[in-house]
Coordinates of C-alpha atoms in Angstrom, one line a residue:
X296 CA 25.0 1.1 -18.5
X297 CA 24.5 0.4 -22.3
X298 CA 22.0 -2.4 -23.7
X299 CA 21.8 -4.3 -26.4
X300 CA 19.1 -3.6 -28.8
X301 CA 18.1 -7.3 -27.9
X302 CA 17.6 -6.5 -24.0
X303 CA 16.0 -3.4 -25.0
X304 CA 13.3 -5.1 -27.1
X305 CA 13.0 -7.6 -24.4
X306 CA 12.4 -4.6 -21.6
X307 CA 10.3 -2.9 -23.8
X308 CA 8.2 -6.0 -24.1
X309 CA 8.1 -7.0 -20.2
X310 CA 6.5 -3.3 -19.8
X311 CA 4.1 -3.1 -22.1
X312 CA 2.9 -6.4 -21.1
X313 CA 2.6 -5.5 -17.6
X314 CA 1.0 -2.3 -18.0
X315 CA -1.6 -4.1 -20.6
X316 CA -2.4 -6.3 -17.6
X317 CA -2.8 -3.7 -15.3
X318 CA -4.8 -1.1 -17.2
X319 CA -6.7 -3.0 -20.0
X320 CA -9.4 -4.8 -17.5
X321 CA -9.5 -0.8 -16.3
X322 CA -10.2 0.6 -20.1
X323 CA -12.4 -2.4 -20.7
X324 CA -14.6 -1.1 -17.4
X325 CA -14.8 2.1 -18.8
X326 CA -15.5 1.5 -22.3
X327 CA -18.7 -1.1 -21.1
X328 CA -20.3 2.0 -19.0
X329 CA -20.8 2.5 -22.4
X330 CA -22.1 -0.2 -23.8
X331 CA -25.4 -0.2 -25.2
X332 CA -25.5 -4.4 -24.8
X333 CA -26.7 -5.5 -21.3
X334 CA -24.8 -8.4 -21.4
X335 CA -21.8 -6.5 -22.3
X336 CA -20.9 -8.1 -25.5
X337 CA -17.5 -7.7 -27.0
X338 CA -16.9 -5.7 -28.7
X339 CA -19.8 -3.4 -27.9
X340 CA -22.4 -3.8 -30.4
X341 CA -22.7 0.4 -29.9
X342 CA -22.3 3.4 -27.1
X343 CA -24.7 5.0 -25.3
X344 CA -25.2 7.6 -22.3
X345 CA -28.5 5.7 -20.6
X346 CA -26.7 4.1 -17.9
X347 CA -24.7 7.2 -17.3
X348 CA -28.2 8.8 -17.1
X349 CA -29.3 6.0 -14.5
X350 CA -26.6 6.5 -12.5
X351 CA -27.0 10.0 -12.3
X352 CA -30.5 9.7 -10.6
X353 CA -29.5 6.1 -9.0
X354 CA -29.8 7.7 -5.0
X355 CA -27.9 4.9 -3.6
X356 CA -24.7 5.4 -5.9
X357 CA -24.7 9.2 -5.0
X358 CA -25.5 8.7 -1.0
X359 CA -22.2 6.0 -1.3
X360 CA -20.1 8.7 -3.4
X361 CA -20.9 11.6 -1.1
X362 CA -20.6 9.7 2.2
X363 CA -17.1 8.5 0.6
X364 CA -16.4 12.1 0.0
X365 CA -16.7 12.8 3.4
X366 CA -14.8 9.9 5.1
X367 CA -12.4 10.9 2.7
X368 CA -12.2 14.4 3.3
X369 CA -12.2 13.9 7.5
X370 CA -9.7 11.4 7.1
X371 CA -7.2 13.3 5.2
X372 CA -7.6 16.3 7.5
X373 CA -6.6 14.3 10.6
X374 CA -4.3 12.5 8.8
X375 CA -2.0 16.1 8.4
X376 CA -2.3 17.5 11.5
X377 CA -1.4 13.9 13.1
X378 CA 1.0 12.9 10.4
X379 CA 3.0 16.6 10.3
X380 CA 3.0 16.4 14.1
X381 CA 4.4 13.1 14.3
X382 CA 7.0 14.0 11.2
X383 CA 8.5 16.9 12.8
X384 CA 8.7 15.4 16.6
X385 CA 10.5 12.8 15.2
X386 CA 12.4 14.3 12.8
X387 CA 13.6 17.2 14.9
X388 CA 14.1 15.3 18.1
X389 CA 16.4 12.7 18.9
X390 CA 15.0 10.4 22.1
X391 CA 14.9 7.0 23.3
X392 CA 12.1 4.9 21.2
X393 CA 12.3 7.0 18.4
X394 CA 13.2 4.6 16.3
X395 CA 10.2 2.3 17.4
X396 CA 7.5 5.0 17.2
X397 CA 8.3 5.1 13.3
X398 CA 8.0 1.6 13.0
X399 CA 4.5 2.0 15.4
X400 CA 3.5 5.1 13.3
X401 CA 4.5 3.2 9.6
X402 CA 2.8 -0.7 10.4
X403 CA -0.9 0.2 9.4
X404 CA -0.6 0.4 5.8
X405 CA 2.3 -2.5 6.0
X406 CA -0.1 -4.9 7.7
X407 CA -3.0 -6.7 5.7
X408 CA -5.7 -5.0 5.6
X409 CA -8.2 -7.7 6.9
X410 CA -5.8 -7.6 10.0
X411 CA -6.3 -4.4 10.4
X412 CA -10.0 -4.2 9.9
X413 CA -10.6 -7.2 12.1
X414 CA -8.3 -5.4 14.9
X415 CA -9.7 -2.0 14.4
X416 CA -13.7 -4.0 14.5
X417 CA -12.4 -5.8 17.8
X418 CA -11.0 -2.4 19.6
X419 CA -14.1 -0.6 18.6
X420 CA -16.9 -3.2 19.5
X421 CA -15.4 -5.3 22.5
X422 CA -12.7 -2.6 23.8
X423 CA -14.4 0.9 23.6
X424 CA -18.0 -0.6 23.2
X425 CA -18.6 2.1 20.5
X426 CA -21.4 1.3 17.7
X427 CA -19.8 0.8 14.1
X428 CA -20.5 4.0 11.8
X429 CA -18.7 6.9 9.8
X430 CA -16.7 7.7 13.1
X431 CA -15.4 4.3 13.1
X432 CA -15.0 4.3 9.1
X433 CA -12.8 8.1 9.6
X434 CA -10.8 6.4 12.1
X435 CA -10.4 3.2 10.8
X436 CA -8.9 5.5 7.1
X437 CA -7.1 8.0 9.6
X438 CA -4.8 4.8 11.0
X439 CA -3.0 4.5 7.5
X440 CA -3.4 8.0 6.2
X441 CA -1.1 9.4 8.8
X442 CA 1.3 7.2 7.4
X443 CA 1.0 8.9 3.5
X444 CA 1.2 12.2 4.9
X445 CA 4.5 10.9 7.8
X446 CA 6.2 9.9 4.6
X447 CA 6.1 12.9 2.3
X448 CA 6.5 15.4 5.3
X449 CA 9.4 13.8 7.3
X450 CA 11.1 13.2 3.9
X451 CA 10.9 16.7 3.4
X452 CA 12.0 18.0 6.5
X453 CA 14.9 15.7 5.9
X454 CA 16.1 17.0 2.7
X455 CA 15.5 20.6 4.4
X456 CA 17.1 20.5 7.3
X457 CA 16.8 23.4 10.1
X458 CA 19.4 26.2 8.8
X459 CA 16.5 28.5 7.1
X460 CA 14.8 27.9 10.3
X461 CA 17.5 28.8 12.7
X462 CA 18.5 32.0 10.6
X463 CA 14.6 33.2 10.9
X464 CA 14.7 32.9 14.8
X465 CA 18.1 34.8 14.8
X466 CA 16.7 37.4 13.2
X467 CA 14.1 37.7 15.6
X468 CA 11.3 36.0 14.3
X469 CA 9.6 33.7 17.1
X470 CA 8.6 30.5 16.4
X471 CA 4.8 30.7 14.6
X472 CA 6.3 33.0 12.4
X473 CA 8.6 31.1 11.2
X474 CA 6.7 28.4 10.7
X475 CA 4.1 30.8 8.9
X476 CA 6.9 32.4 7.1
X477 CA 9.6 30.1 6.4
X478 CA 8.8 26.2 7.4
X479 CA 5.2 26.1 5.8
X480 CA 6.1 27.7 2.3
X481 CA 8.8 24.6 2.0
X482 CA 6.1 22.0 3.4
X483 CA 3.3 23.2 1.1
X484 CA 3.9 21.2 -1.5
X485 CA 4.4 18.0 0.3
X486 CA 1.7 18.2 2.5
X487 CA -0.8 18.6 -0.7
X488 CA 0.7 15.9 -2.1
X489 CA 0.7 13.7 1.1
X490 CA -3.2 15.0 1.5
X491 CA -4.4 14.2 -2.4
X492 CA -2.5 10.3 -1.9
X493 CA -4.4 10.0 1.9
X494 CA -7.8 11.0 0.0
X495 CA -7.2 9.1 -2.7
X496 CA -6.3 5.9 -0.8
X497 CA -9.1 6.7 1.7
X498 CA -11.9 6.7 -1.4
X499 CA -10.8 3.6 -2.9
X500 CA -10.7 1.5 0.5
X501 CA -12.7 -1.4 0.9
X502 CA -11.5 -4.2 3.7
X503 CA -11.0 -2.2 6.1
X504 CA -14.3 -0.2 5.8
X505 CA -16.1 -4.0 5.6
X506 CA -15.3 -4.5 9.3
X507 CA -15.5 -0.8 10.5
X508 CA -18.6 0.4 8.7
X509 CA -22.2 0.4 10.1
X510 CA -25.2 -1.1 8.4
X511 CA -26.1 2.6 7.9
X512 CA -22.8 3.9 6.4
X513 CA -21.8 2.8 2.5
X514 CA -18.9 4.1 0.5
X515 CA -18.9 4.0 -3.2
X516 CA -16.7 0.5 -3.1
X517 CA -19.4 -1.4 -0.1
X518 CA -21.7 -0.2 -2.8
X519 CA -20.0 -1.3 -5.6
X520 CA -19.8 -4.9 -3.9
X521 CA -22.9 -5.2 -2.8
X522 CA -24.5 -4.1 -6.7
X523 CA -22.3 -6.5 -8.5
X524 CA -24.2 -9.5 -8.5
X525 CA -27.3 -8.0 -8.5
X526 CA -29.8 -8.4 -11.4
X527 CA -30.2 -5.1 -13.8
X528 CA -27.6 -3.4 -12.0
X529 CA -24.1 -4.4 -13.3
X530 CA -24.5 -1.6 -16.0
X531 CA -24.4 1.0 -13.3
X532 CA -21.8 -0.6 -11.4
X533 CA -19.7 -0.5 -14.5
X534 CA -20.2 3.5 -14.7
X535 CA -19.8 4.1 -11.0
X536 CA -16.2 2.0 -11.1
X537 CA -15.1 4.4 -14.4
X538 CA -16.1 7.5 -11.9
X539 CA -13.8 5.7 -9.4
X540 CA -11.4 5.0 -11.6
X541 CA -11.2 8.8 -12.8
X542 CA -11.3 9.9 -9.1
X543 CA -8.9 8.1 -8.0
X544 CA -6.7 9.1 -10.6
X545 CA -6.9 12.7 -10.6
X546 CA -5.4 12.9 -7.1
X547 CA -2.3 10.5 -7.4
X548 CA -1.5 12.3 -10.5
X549 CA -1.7 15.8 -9.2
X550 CA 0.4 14.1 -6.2
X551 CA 2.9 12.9 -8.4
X552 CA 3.2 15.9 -10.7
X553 CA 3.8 18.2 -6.8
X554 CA 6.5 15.7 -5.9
X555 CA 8.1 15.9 -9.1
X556 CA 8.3 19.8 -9.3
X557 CA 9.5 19.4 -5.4
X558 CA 12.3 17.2 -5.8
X559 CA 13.6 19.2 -8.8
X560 CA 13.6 22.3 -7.1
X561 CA 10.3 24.2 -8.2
X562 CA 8.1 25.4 -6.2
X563 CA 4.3 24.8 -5.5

């Protein structure tokens, strides 16, 4: 389909408006982590490292970071064992209800996420009587990180099919080495790309950790929230969000780039 230069310009202009809204509050973040004004004039009346320097010995900020690292970490590893498993049975099997155990296995990360928090809070307090902490907060993450890594496996598998598979087992191979062999080499790519998007989502999660979370357990956004209004502290809130901002981005564009080289053939 050809344009007009007119509905070009006009596209052109739609984009860069929506990408200005979307990533100059995010440059403005990182340029005031900065700032050498308190009150965050603008423009900055200079640039300095101290509240980089604060941060860096600000215990609360790197007890929230790490435990977020961890939730992170557990989350995205049960999120591939559960999310591959569930991919191939459903993908390789044909039964009654499949159809509605994809829905089941997709609805987490469709539903709000205060419904999901306030479900998750209920069925851990009232139903299985277990006290709120980073279990709570790994399976709380796990619920829609299975769905990240179900996506980019089971689309995958699909694109595969079962031919390479089949020919191994002909030729003798049983069936964990051709999974070793032959199936994991074509799913590497996708399942690091499905684990850097689980982590990534996992890190940046806030509603759902407000009702699963402990009064003992803070990730970097509870601690983010609970900093922001507090006096003396929005400069190293402002430095802490740029590291999230920069840690959040590193996976989904390694994730991207993977699925990329996939889809046009290279391999990872």
């Amino acid at each position: 389909m050809t344009l007009s230069r007119t509905s070009r310009i006009v596209l052109r202009t739609i984009t860069i408006l929506a990408l200005g809204i979307v990533y100059v509050p995010l440059l403005v973040v990182v340029v005031n982590s900065f700032n050498a004004d308190r009150t965050f004039g603008w423009p900055p009346s200079g640039l300095t490292l101290e509240w980089w320097r604060r941060t860096a010995q600000n215990t609360g900020a790197l007890d929230a970071l790490w435990t977020s690292v961890q939730v992170g970490l557990v989350a995205t590893l049960v999120a591939l064992v559960l999310g591959t498993l569930a991919s191939f049975g459903l993908q390789r099997h044909r039964f009654f209800g499949r159809d509605s155990i994809s829905l089941l296995i997709v609805l987490p990360i469709a539903l709000p996420g205060i419904v999901t928090g306030i479900a998750l809070n209920n069925a851990f307090r009232t139903v299985l009587g277990l006290q709120l902490g980073f279990v709570t907060v790994v399976v709380a993450h796990a619920t829609f990180c299975v769905v990240i890594v179900f996506n980019n496996v089971i689309a995958r598998l699909r694109r595969l099919g079962g031919n390479l598979e089949e020919a191994s087992m002909d030729l003798g191979a049983d069936l964990f080495t051709t999974f070793r062999l032959v199936t994991f080499p074509m799913l590497r790519s996708a399942l690091l790309a499905g684990g850097l998007l689980a982590f990534a989502l996992s890190f940046d999660e806030i509603i759902v950790t407000t009702f699963t979370a402990g009064a003992g357990t803070t990730t970097l956004p509870i601690w983010i929230l609970n900093n922001l209004f507090r006096p003396n502290q929005a400069p190293v809130v402002n430095v802490v969000a740029a590291v999230l901002i920069v840690l959040s981005v590193v996976p989904i564009y390694l994730a991207q780039r993977l699925s990329g080289e996939s889809a046009g053939g290279g391999r990872f």
